[in-house]
């Protein structure tokens, strides 16, 4: 009997592969609601977005959860503990998408939580904490340029300045809030008090090639990378492309090119460090004119802030050398900086033990992308489980894939963690 219970606890009572097949089927169904005729786009409070919320709520109710859609559009389903006054453990991720998205970014985590909660309900297992499966309404920041609207509200760090923002059609968040009946008091009421939380877990597609390359289905996230973003403008001297000798030029584009390569070289050192120049422009440039100015973006991320800041210092020292040598100047504007968020060691070890029990080598990696989990870092213990991303690790694209086998393993590991956490 005891042995049977242990088997059931880790999902052995459910036919092998059942969770994974179901998760992929539900993700495909959710992807039918889209703002694009041929492709997936589901941005905050669009018609498609509201349809997805309603569907998630209905599936949660069918699974036996007490489910509702909250003031900012999060779908929250509770599988209640039998213990009075129990704390809650949130298993969440987001259901909004980028434009022309894949089916699994965010949704994989919600659906994994859903099938696991349904399994607990069907097998009559109660946990020592309430299990709250949450589909966050907004993480990508597509509509208002402000990410994490849903998770920030629940974590108690909602940024009121979002009310001043407008979308591409000129609709302000304030106007949308009025139309949807969202007010600040209702948003404030969504904030969970830290003492009521047992933890936060998120299953997410890796969105990169590391697990694929290591031939591992799952990975345990150590931290969510911190980032720093800059806009840099190099000012040189414009001139005639035919008449100014090479030795006498102060070419802003050539200086920028050298800086881009310095970024690439410096960020090649360090396992979690990455540096990207994703935008590069010669304002008013022409084919027969030496570039008088060159503007570019710089995005630096690392698993810890010291690594990131050391790289930034070296890159700016190189930039100073390059601009001085070339007789050009540079203006640097910092446009954002976010601290790295470590995952709780206790959650990492609970996940690693469950991964090992599933017969998989526990492999730890940092997340280069931001996730809803980051909002909860100062509030409760957070843990994240990455699932292998197929097709070379492509995400934010219709080419994003996850296999049913990997999704199944993720669900079994999540179930194991929940059952064995306390
Ligand atoms: Zn995501």
CSV table of C-alpha atoms and ligand atoms in Angstrom, one decimal:
chain,number,residue,atom,x,y,z
A,1,UNK,CA,0.0,0.0,0.0
A,2,UNK,CA,2.8,2.4,1.0
A,3,UNK,CA,4.7,1.4,-2.1
A,4,UNK,CA,1.6,2.0,-4.3
A,5,UNK,CA,1.1,5.4,-2.8
A,6,UNK,CA,4.7,6.3,-3.6
A,7,UNK,CA,4.3,5.1,-7.1
A,8,UNK,CA,1.2,7.1,-7.5
A,9,UNK,CA,2.7,10.2,-6.0
A,10,UNK,CA,5.3,10.4,-8.8
A,11,UNK,CA,2.7,9.8,-11.6
A,12,UNK,CA,3.5,6.2,-12.1
A,13,UNK,CA,-0.3,5.5,-12.0
A,14,UNK,CA,-0.7,7.6,-15.0
A,15,UNK,CA,0.1,5.8,-18.3
A,16,UNK,CA,3.6,6.7,-19.5
A,17,UNK,CA,3.6,9.7,-21.8
A,18,UNK,CA,0.0,10.8,-20.9
A,19,UNK,CA,1.0,14.2,-19.4
A,20,UNK,CA,3.2,15.1,-22.4
A,21,UNK,CA,0.6,14.2,-25.0
A,22,UNK,CA,-2.0,16.2,-23.2
A,23,UNK,CA,0.2,19.2,-22.7
A,24,UNK,CA,1.0,19.4,-26.4
A,25,UNK,CA,-2.6,18.9,-27.3
A,26,UNK,CA,-3.8,21.7,-25.0
A,27,UNK,CA,-1.0,24.1,-26.3
A,28,UNK,CA,-2.1,23.4,-29.9
A,29,UNK,CA,-5.7,24.2,-28.9
A,30,UNK,CA,-4.7,27.5,-27.2
A,31,UNK,CA,-2.8,28.5,-30.2
A,32,UNK,CA,-6.0,28.6,-32.3
A,33,UNK,CA,-6.8,31.9,-30.7
A,34,UNK,CA,-4.6,34.5,-32.4
A,35,UNK,CA,-4.6,38.1,-33.7
A,36,UNK,CA,-2.8,36.8,-36.8
A,37,UNK,CA,-4.6,34.9,-39.5
A,38,UNK,CA,-1.6,32.6,-40.0
A,39,UNK,CA,0.6,32.6,-37.0
A,40,UNK,CA,0.3,33.0,-33.2
A,41,UNK,CA,0.0,36.4,-31.6
A,42,UNK,CA,-1.8,36.9,-28.3
A,43,UNK,CA,-1.2,40.3,-26.7
A,44,UNK,CA,-2.6,41.8,-23.5
A,45,UNK,CA,-6.5,42.1,-23.5
A,46,UNK,CA,-6.9,41.4,-27.2
A,47,UNK,CA,-10.0,39.3,-28.3
A,48,UNK,CA,-7.7,36.2,-28.6
A,49,UNK,CA,-6.1,36.9,-25.2
A,50,UNK,CA,-9.5,37.0,-23.5
A,51,UNK,CA,-10.6,33.8,-25.2
A,52,UNK,CA,-7.4,32.0,-24.0
A,53,UNK,CA,-8.1,33.2,-20.5
A,54,UNK,CA,-11.6,31.9,-20.5
A,55,UNK,CA,-10.4,28.5,-22.0
A,56,UNK,CA,-7.7,28.2,-19.3
A,57,UNK,CA,-10.2,29.0,-16.6
A,58,UNK,CA,-12.7,26.4,-17.9
A,59,UNK,CA,-9.9,23.7,-18.2
A,60,UNK,CA,-8.9,24.4,-14.6
A,61,UNK,CA,-12.5,24.0,-13.5
A,62,UNK,CA,-12.8,20.7,-15.4
A,63,UNK,CA,-9.6,19.6,-13.6
A,64,UNK,CA,-11.3,20.2,-10.3
A,65,UNK,CA,-9.6,23.5,-9.4
A,66,UNK,CA,-11.4,26.5,-8.0
A,67,UNK,CA,-10.5,28.9,-10.8
A,68,UNK,CA,-11.2,32.5,-11.7
A,69,UNK,CA,-9.8,35.4,-13.8
A,70,UNK,CA,-8.4,38.2,-11.6
A,71,UNK,CA,-8.4,42.0,-12.0
A,72,UNK,CA,-5.5,42.2,-14.4
A,73,UNK,CA,-6.5,39.1,-16.4
A,74,UNK,CA,-4.4,36.4,-14.6
A,75,UNK,CA,-6.1,33.0,-14.6
A,76,UNK,CA,-5.8,31.5,-11.1
A,77,UNK,CA,-6.8,28.0,-10.2
A,78,UNK,CA,-6.5,26.6,-6.7
A,79,UNK,CA,-6.2,23.0,-5.7
A,80,UNK,CA,-6.8,23.5,-2.0
A,81,UNK,CA,-4.9,21.8,0.8
A,82,UNK,CA,-6.8,19.8,3.4
A,83,UNK,CA,-4.9,21.7,6.1
A,84,UNK,CA,-6.6,24.8,7.4
A,85,UNK,CA,-4.6,28.0,7.1
A,86,UNK,CA,-2.1,26.3,4.7
A,87,UNK,CA,0.4,28.4,2.7
A,88,UNK,CA,0.2,28.5,-1.1
A,89,UNK,CA,2.7,27.3,-3.6
A,90,UNK,CA,2.3,29.1,-7.0
A,91,UNK,CA,3.1,27.2,-10.2
A,92,UNK,CA,2.9,29.8,-12.9
A,93,UNK,CA,3.9,31.2,-16.2
A,94,UNK,CA,2.4,33.5,-18.8
A,95,UNK,CA,-0.2,33.0,-21.6
A,96,UNK,CA,0.4,36.2,-23.6
A,97,UNK,CA,2.9,35.9,-26.5
A,98,UNK,CA,5.2,37.9,-28.7
A,99,UNK,CA,4.1,38.6,-32.3
A,100,UNK,CA,4.4,35.5,-34.5
A,101,UNK,CA,5.2,33.3,-31.5
A,102,UNK,CA,5.7,29.6,-30.7
A,103,UNK,CA,3.1,27.7,-28.8
A,104,UNK,CA,5.1,26.8,-25.7
A,105,UNK,CA,6.8,30.0,-24.4
A,106,UNK,CA,4.9,30.6,-21.1
A,107,UNK,CA,2.0,28.3,-21.9
A,108,UNK,CA,4.1,25.1,-21.3
A,109,UNK,CA,4.5,26.1,-17.7
A,110,UNK,CA,0.8,26.8,-17.1
A,111,UNK,CA,-0.3,23.5,-18.8
A,112,UNK,CA,2.3,21.5,-16.9
A,113,UNK,CA,0.9,22.9,-13.7
A,114,UNK,CA,-2.7,22.1,-14.9
A,115,UNK,CA,-2.1,18.4,-15.8
A,116,UNK,CA,-0.2,17.9,-12.5
A,117,UNK,CA,-3.0,19.5,-10.4
A,118,UNK,CA,-5.6,17.4,-12.3
A,119,UNK,CA,-3.6,14.2,-11.5
A,120,UNK,CA,-3.5,15.1,-7.8
A,121,UNK,CA,-7.2,15.7,-7.9
A,122,UNK,CA,-8.0,12.4,-9.7
A,123,UNK,CA,-5.8,10.4,-7.4
A,124,UNK,CA,-7.1,12.2,-4.3
A,125,UNK,CA,-3.7,13.4,-3.1
A,126,UNK,CA,-3.8,16.5,-0.9
A,127,UNK,CA,-0.7,18.6,-0.4
A,128,UNK,CA,0.4,20.4,2.8
A,129,UNK,CA,0.0,23.7,0.9
A,130,UNK,CA,-2.6,25.1,-1.5
A,131,UNK,CA,-1.4,24.6,-5.1
A,132,UNK,CA,-2.2,27.7,-7.1
A,133,UNK,CA,-1.8,27.2,-10.9
A,134,UNK,CA,-1.5,30.6,-12.4
A,135,UNK,CA,-1.6,31.8,-16.0
A,136,UNK,CA,-0.1,35.3,-16.0
A,137,UNK,CA,-1.8,37.7,-18.3
A,138,UNK,CA,1.2,39.7,-19.5
A,139,UNK,CA,4.9,38.9,-19.4
A,140,UNK,CA,6.3,39.8,-22.8
A,141,UNK,CA,5.5,43.6,-22.7
A,142,UNK,CA,4.4,43.7,-26.3
A,143,UNK,CA,1.4,45.9,-26.0
A,144,UNK,CA,2.5,48.6,-23.5
A,145,UNK,CA,6.3,48.1,-23.6
A,146,UNK,CA,6.0,47.1,-19.9
A,147,UNK,CA,6.6,43.4,-19.1
A,148,UNK,CA,5.4,41.4,-16.1
A,149,UNK,CA,2.1,43.2,-15.6
A,150,UNK,CA,0.4,39.9,-14.4
A,151,UNK,CA,3.1,38.5,-12.2
A,152,UNK,CA,4.1,41.9,-10.7
A,153,UNK,CA,0.5,42.4,-9.5
A,154,UNK,CA,0.5,39.0,-7.7
A,155,UNK,CA,4.0,39.6,-6.3
A,156,UNK,CA,3.1,43.0,-5.0
A,157,UNK,CA,5.5,45.0,-7.2
A,158,UNK,CA,3.1,46.4,-9.8
A,159,UNK,CA,4.4,49.6,-11.3
A,160,UNK,CA,1.7,52.3,-11.3
A,161,UNK,CA,3.5,54.3,-14.0
A,162,UNK,CA,2.1,51.7,-16.5
A,163,UNK,CA,-1.1,53.7,-16.3
A,164,UNK,CA,0.6,56.5,-18.2
A,165,UNK,CA,1.7,54.2,-21.1
A,166,UNK,CA,0.0,53.8,-24.4
A,167,UNK,CA,-0.1,51.0,-27.0
A,168,UNK,CA,0.8,51.4,-30.7
A,169,UNK,CA,-2.8,52.5,-31.5
A,170,UNK,CA,-2.6,55.3,-28.9
A,171,UNK,CA,-4.8,53.4,-26.4
A,172,UNK,CA,-3.6,54.2,-22.9
A,173,UNK,CA,-3.4,51.6,-20.1
A,174,UNK,CA,-5.6,54.0,-18.1
A,175,UNK,CA,-8.3,53.9,-20.8
A,176,UNK,CA,-8.0,50.1,-21.1
A,177,UNK,CA,-8.2,49.8,-17.3
A,178,UNK,CA,-11.3,52.0,-17.2
A,179,UNK,CA,-13.0,49.9,-20.0
A,180,UNK,CA,-12.0,46.5,-18.3
A,181,UNK,CA,-12.9,47.7,-14.8
A,182,UNK,CA,-9.3,47.5,-13.6
A,183,UNK,CA,-8.5,49.9,-10.8
A,184,UNK,CA,-5.5,50.4,-8.5
A,185,UNK,CA,-7.3,49.1,-5.5
A,186,UNK,CA,-8.2,45.9,-7.2
A,187,UNK,CA,-4.6,45.4,-8.5
A,188,UNK,CA,-3.3,46.1,-5.0
A,189,UNK,CA,-5.6,43.4,-3.6
A,190,UNK,CA,-4.0,40.8,-5.8
A,191,UNK,CA,-0.6,41.1,-4.0
A,192,UNK,CA,0.2,38.0,-2.0
A,193,UNK,CA,1.7,38.5,1.4
A,194,UNK,CA,5.1,36.7,1.7
A,195,UNK,CA,4.0,34.9,4.9
A,196,UNK,CA,1.1,33.2,2.9
A,197,UNK,CA,3.5,31.7,0.3
A,198,UNK,CA,5.3,28.4,0.4
A,199,UNK,CA,7.2,29.2,-2.8
A,200,UNK,CA,7.0,29.8,-6.6
A,201,UNK,CA,7.9,27.2,-9.3
A,202,UNK,CA,7.9,27.8,-13.0
A,203,UNK,CA,8.4,25.3,-15.8
A,204,UNK,CA,9.6,27.1,-19.0
A,205,UNK,CA,10.9,26.2,-22.4
A,206,UNK,CA,14.7,27.0,-22.3
A,207,UNK,CA,14.5,29.3,-25.4
A,208,UNK,CA,18.1,28.4,-26.2
A,209,UNK,CA,20.3,25.5,-27.4
A,210,UNK,CA,22.2,24.5,-24.2
A,211,UNK,CA,20.0,21.5,-23.2
A,212,UNK,CA,19.6,20.4,-26.8
A,213,UNK,CA,23.4,20.4,-27.2
A,214,UNK,CA,23.9,18.4,-24.0
A,215,UNK,CA,21.2,15.9,-25.0
A,216,UNK,CA,19.3,16.6,-21.8
A,217,UNK,CA,15.5,17.0,-21.6
A,218,UNK,CA,15.5,19.2,-18.4
A,219,UNK,CA,17.7,21.7,-16.6
A,220,UNK,CA,17.6,23.4,-13.2
A,221,UNK,CA,17.9,27.1,-13.4
A,222,UNK,CA,20.4,28.7,-11.0
A,223,UNK,CA,19.6,32.3,-11.6
A,224,UNK,CA,17.8,34.7,-14.0
A,225,UNK,CA,20.4,36.8,-15.6
A,226,UNK,CA,20.8,40.5,-14.8
A,227,UNK,CA,20.9,42.9,-17.7
A,228,UNK,CA,22.2,46.3,-18.6
A,229,UNK,CA,21.2,48.2,-21.7
A,230,UNK,CA,22.7,51.3,-23.3
A,231,UNK,CA,22.3,53.5,-26.4
A,232,UNK,CA,25.7,54.6,-27.8
A,233,UNK,CA,26.2,57.4,-30.3
A,234,UNK,CA,29.7,57.7,-31.9
A,235,UNK,CA,30.4,61.1,-33.5
A,236,UNK,CA,33.0,61.4,-36.2
A,237,UNK,CA,33.5,63.6,-39.2
A,238,UNK,CA,31.4,63.3,-42.3
A,239,UNK,CA,33.2,63.7,-45.6
A,240,UNK,CA,33.3,62.9,-49.3
A,241,UNK,CA,33.8,59.2,-49.9
A,242,UNK,CA,36.1,60.0,-52.9
A,243,UNK,CA,38.2,62.8,-51.7
A,244,UNK,CA,39.2,62.3,-48.1
A,245,UNK,CA,42.3,60.0,-47.8
A,246,UNK,CA,41.9,57.0,-45.5
A,247,UNK,CA,44.5,58.2,-43.0
A,248,UNK,CA,42.7,61.5,-42.5
A,249,UNK,CA,39.3,60.1,-41.8
A,250,UNK,CA,37.3,60.1,-38.5
A,251,UNK,CA,34.8,57.4,-39.6
A,252,UNK,CA,32.0,56.9,-37.0
A,253,UNK,CA,30.8,53.6,-38.6
A,254,UNK,CA,34.3,52.1,-38.6
A,255,UNK,CA,34.8,53.1,-34.9
A,256,UNK,CA,31.4,51.5,-34.1
A,257,UNK,CA,32.4,48.3,-35.9
A,258,UNK,CA,35.6,48.1,-33.8
A,259,UNK,CA,33.5,48.6,-30.7
A,260,UNK,CA,31.0,45.8,-31.7
A,261,UNK,CA,33.9,43.4,-32.1
A,262,UNK,CA,35.3,44.4,-28.7
A,263,UNK,CA,31.9,43.6,-27.2
A,264,UNK,CA,32.0,40.2,-28.9
A,265,UNK,CA,35.5,39.4,-27.8
A,266,UNK,CA,35.0,40.4,-24.1
A,267,UNK,CA,31.7,38.6,-23.7
A,268,UNK,CA,33.3,35.4,-25.1
A,269,UNK,CA,34.8,35.0,-21.6
A,270,UNK,CA,32.4,33.7,-18.9
A,271,UNK,CA,29.9,30.9,-19.0
A,272,UNK,CA,26.8,33.1,-18.5
A,273,UNK,CA,28.0,36.3,-20.0
A,274,UNK,CA,26.5,37.5,-23.3
A,275,UNK,CA,26.7,40.8,-25.1
A,276,UNK,CA,24.7,41.9,-28.1
A,277,UNK,CA,24.6,44.9,-30.4
A,278,UNK,CA,21.1,44.4,-31.9
A,279,UNK,CA,20.6,47.8,-33.5
A,280,UNK,CA,23.1,49.7,-35.5
A,281,UNK,CA,22.3,52.8,-37.6
A,282,UNK,CA,24.1,55.5,-39.6
A,283,UNK,CA,21.7,58.4,-39.3
A,284,UNK,CA,21.3,60.2,-42.7
A,285,UNK,CA,23.9,57.9,-44.1
A,286,UNK,CA,24.6,57.8,-47.8
A,287,UNK,CA,26.7,55.4,-50.0
A,288,UNK,CA,29.1,58.2,-51.0
A,289,UNK,CA,29.5,59.9,-47.6
A,290,UNK,CA,31.9,58.9,-44.7
A,291,UNK,CA,29.7,58.2,-41.6
A,292,UNK,CA,29.6,61.3,-39.4
A,293,UNK,CA,27.7,59.5,-36.7
A,294,UNK,CA,26.7,55.9,-35.8
A,295,UNK,CA,24.2,54.9,-33.2
A,296,UNK,CA,23.9,51.4,-31.7
A,297,UNK,CA,22.4,49.5,-28.9
A,298,UNK,CA,24.2,47.4,-26.3
A,299,UNK,CA,22.7,44.7,-24.2
A,300,UNK,CA,24.9,42.9,-21.6
A,301,UNK,CA,23.6,40.0,-19.4
A,302,UNK,CA,25.2,37.6,-17.0
A,303,UNK,CA,24.1,35.2,-14.3
A,304,UNK,CA,25.5,37.5,-11.6
A,305,UNK,CA,25.9,41.2,-11.4
A,306,UNK,CA,29.6,41.3,-10.7
A,307,UNK,CA,30.4,39.4,-13.9
A,308,UNK,CA,28.1,41.7,-15.9
A,309,UNK,CA,29.6,44.9,-14.4
A,310,UNK,CA,33.2,43.8,-14.9
A,311,UNK,CA,32.4,43.2,-18.6
A,312,UNK,CA,30.7,46.6,-18.9
A,313,UNK,CA,33.8,48.3,-17.4
A,314,UNK,CA,36.2,46.5,-19.8
A,315,UNK,CA,34.0,47.3,-22.8
A,316,UNK,CA,33.8,51.0,-21.9
A,317,UNK,CA,37.6,51.1,-21.4
A,318,UNK,CA,38.0,49.5,-24.9
A,319,UNK,CA,35.5,52.0,-26.3
A,320,UNK,CA,37.6,54.9,-24.8
A,321,UNK,CA,40.8,53.6,-26.4
A,322,UNK,CA,39.1,53.0,-29.8
A,323,UNK,CA,37.4,56.5,-29.9
A,324,UNK,CA,40.6,58.3,-28.8
A,325,UNK,CA,42.8,56.5,-31.3
A,326,UNK,CA,40.3,57.3,-34.1
A,327,UNK,CA,39.7,60.9,-33.2
A,328,UNK,CA,35.9,60.4,-32.6
A,329,UNK,CA,33.8,60.8,-29.5
A,330,UNK,CA,31.1,58.7,-28.0
A,331,UNK,CA,28.0,59.4,-25.9
A,332,UNK,CA,26.7,56.6,-23.7
A,333,UNK,CA,23.2,56.6,-22.3
A,334,UNK,CA,22.1,53.8,-19.9
A,335,UNK,CA,18.5,52.9,-20.6
A,336,UNK,CA,17.9,50.1,-18.2
A,337,UNK,CA,19.6,47.9,-15.6
A,338,UNK,CA,18.1,44.8,-13.8
A,339,UNK,CA,19.9,42.8,-11.1
A,340,UNK,CA,20.4,39.1,-11.5
A,341,UNK,CA,17.9,37.0,-9.6
A,342,UNK,CA,19.2,33.8,-7.9
A,343,UNK,CA,16.9,30.8,-7.6
A,344,UNK,CA,16.5,29.6,-4.0
A,345,UNK,CA,19.1,26.9,-3.2
A,346,UNK,CA,16.3,24.8,-1.5
A,347,UNK,CA,14.2,24.9,-4.7
A,348,UNK,CA,17.2,24.1,-6.9
A,349,UNK,CA,18.0,21.1,-4.8
A,350,UNK,CA,14.4,19.9,-4.6
A,351,UNK,CA,14.3,20.1,-8.4
A,352,UNK,CA,17.7,18.4,-8.8
A,353,UNK,CA,16.6,15.5,-6.6
A,354,UNK,CA,13.4,15.0,-8.6
A,355,UNK,CA,15.3,15.2,-11.9
A,356,UNK,CA,17.7,12.5,-10.6
A,357,UNK,CA,14.8,10.3,-9.5
A,358,UNK,CA,13.5,10.6,-13.0
A,359,UNK,CA,16.8,9.0,-14.2
A,360,UNK,CA,18.1,12.2,-15.7
A,361,UNK,CA,21.5,13.8,-14.9
A,362,UNK,CA,20.7,17.0,-12.9
A,363,UNK,CA,22.2,19.8,-14.9
A,364,UNK,CA,22.2,23.5,-13.7
A,365,UNK,CA,22.2,26.5,-16.0
A,366,UNK,CA,21.5,30.2,-15.8
A,367,UNK,CA,18.5,31.8,-17.7
A,368,UNK,CA,19.6,34.5,-20.1
A,369,UNK,CA,15.9,35.5,-20.6
A,370,UNK,CA,13.7,37.2,-18.0
A,371,UNK,CA,10.7,35.3,-16.5
A,372,UNK,CA,7.7,35.8,-14.3
A,373,UNK,CA,9.7,34.0,-11.5
A,374,UNK,CA,11.9,37.0,-11.2
A,375,UNK,CA,9.0,39.1,-9.8
A,376,UNK,CA,8.7,36.7,-6.9
A,377,UNK,CA,12.4,36.5,-5.9
A,378,UNK,CA,12.1,39.0,-3.0
A,379,UNK,CA,8.8,37.6,-1.9
A,380,UNK,CA,9.2,33.8,-1.6
A,381,UNK,CA,11.6,30.9,-2.6
A,382,UNK,CA,11.6,30.6,-6.4
A,383,UNK,CA,12.6,27.7,-8.6
A,384,UNK,CA,12.6,27.1,-12.3
A,385,UNK,CA,12.8,24.0,-14.4
A,386,UNK,CA,13.9,24.4,-18.1
A,387,UNK,CA,12.6,22.1,-20.8
A,388,UNK,CA,14.7,21.3,-23.9
A,389,UNK,CA,13.9,23.6,-26.9
A,390,UNK,CA,14.0,21.7,-30.2
A,391,UNK,CA,15.0,23.1,-33.7
A,392,UNK,CA,18.4,24.3,-32.5
A,393,UNK,CA,16.9,26.1,-29.5
A,394,UNK,CA,14.8,28.6,-31.5
A,395,UNK,CA,12.1,30.5,-29.5
A,396,UNK,CA,9.9,33.6,-30.0
A,397,UNK,CA,9.3,32.0,-33.4
A,398,UNK,CA,6.7,29.6,-34.9
A,399,UNK,CA,9.7,27.2,-35.2
A,400,UNK,CA,9.7,26.7,-31.4
A,401,UNK,CA,9.2,23.1,-30.5
A,402,UNK,CA,9.0,20.8,-27.4
A,403,UNK,CA,8.6,17.0,-27.6
A,404,UNK,CA,5.8,15.2,-25.8
A,405,UNK,CA,8.4,13.0,-24.1
A,406,UNK,CA,10.2,16.1,-22.6
A,407,UNK,CA,6.9,17.7,-21.6
A,408,UNK,CA,6.0,14.5,-19.9
A,409,UNK,CA,9.2,14.3,-17.9
A,410,UNK,CA,8.8,17.9,-16.9
A,411,UNK,CA,5.3,17.2,-15.5
A,412,UNK,CA,6.5,14.1,-13.6
A,413,UNK,CA,9.4,16.0,-12.1
A,414,UNK,CA,7.0,18.9,-11.1
A,415,UNK,CA,4.6,16.4,-9.5
A,416,UNK,CA,7.5,14.7,-7.7
A,417,UNK,CA,8.7,18.1,-6.3
A,418,UNK,CA,5.3,19.0,-5.1
A,419,UNK,CA,4.6,15.7,-3.4
A,420,UNK,CA,8.1,15.6,-1.7
A,421,UNK,CA,8.7,19.3,-1.0
A,422,UNK,CA,7.7,19.2,2.7
B,1,LIG,ZN1,8.2,33.2,-21.5
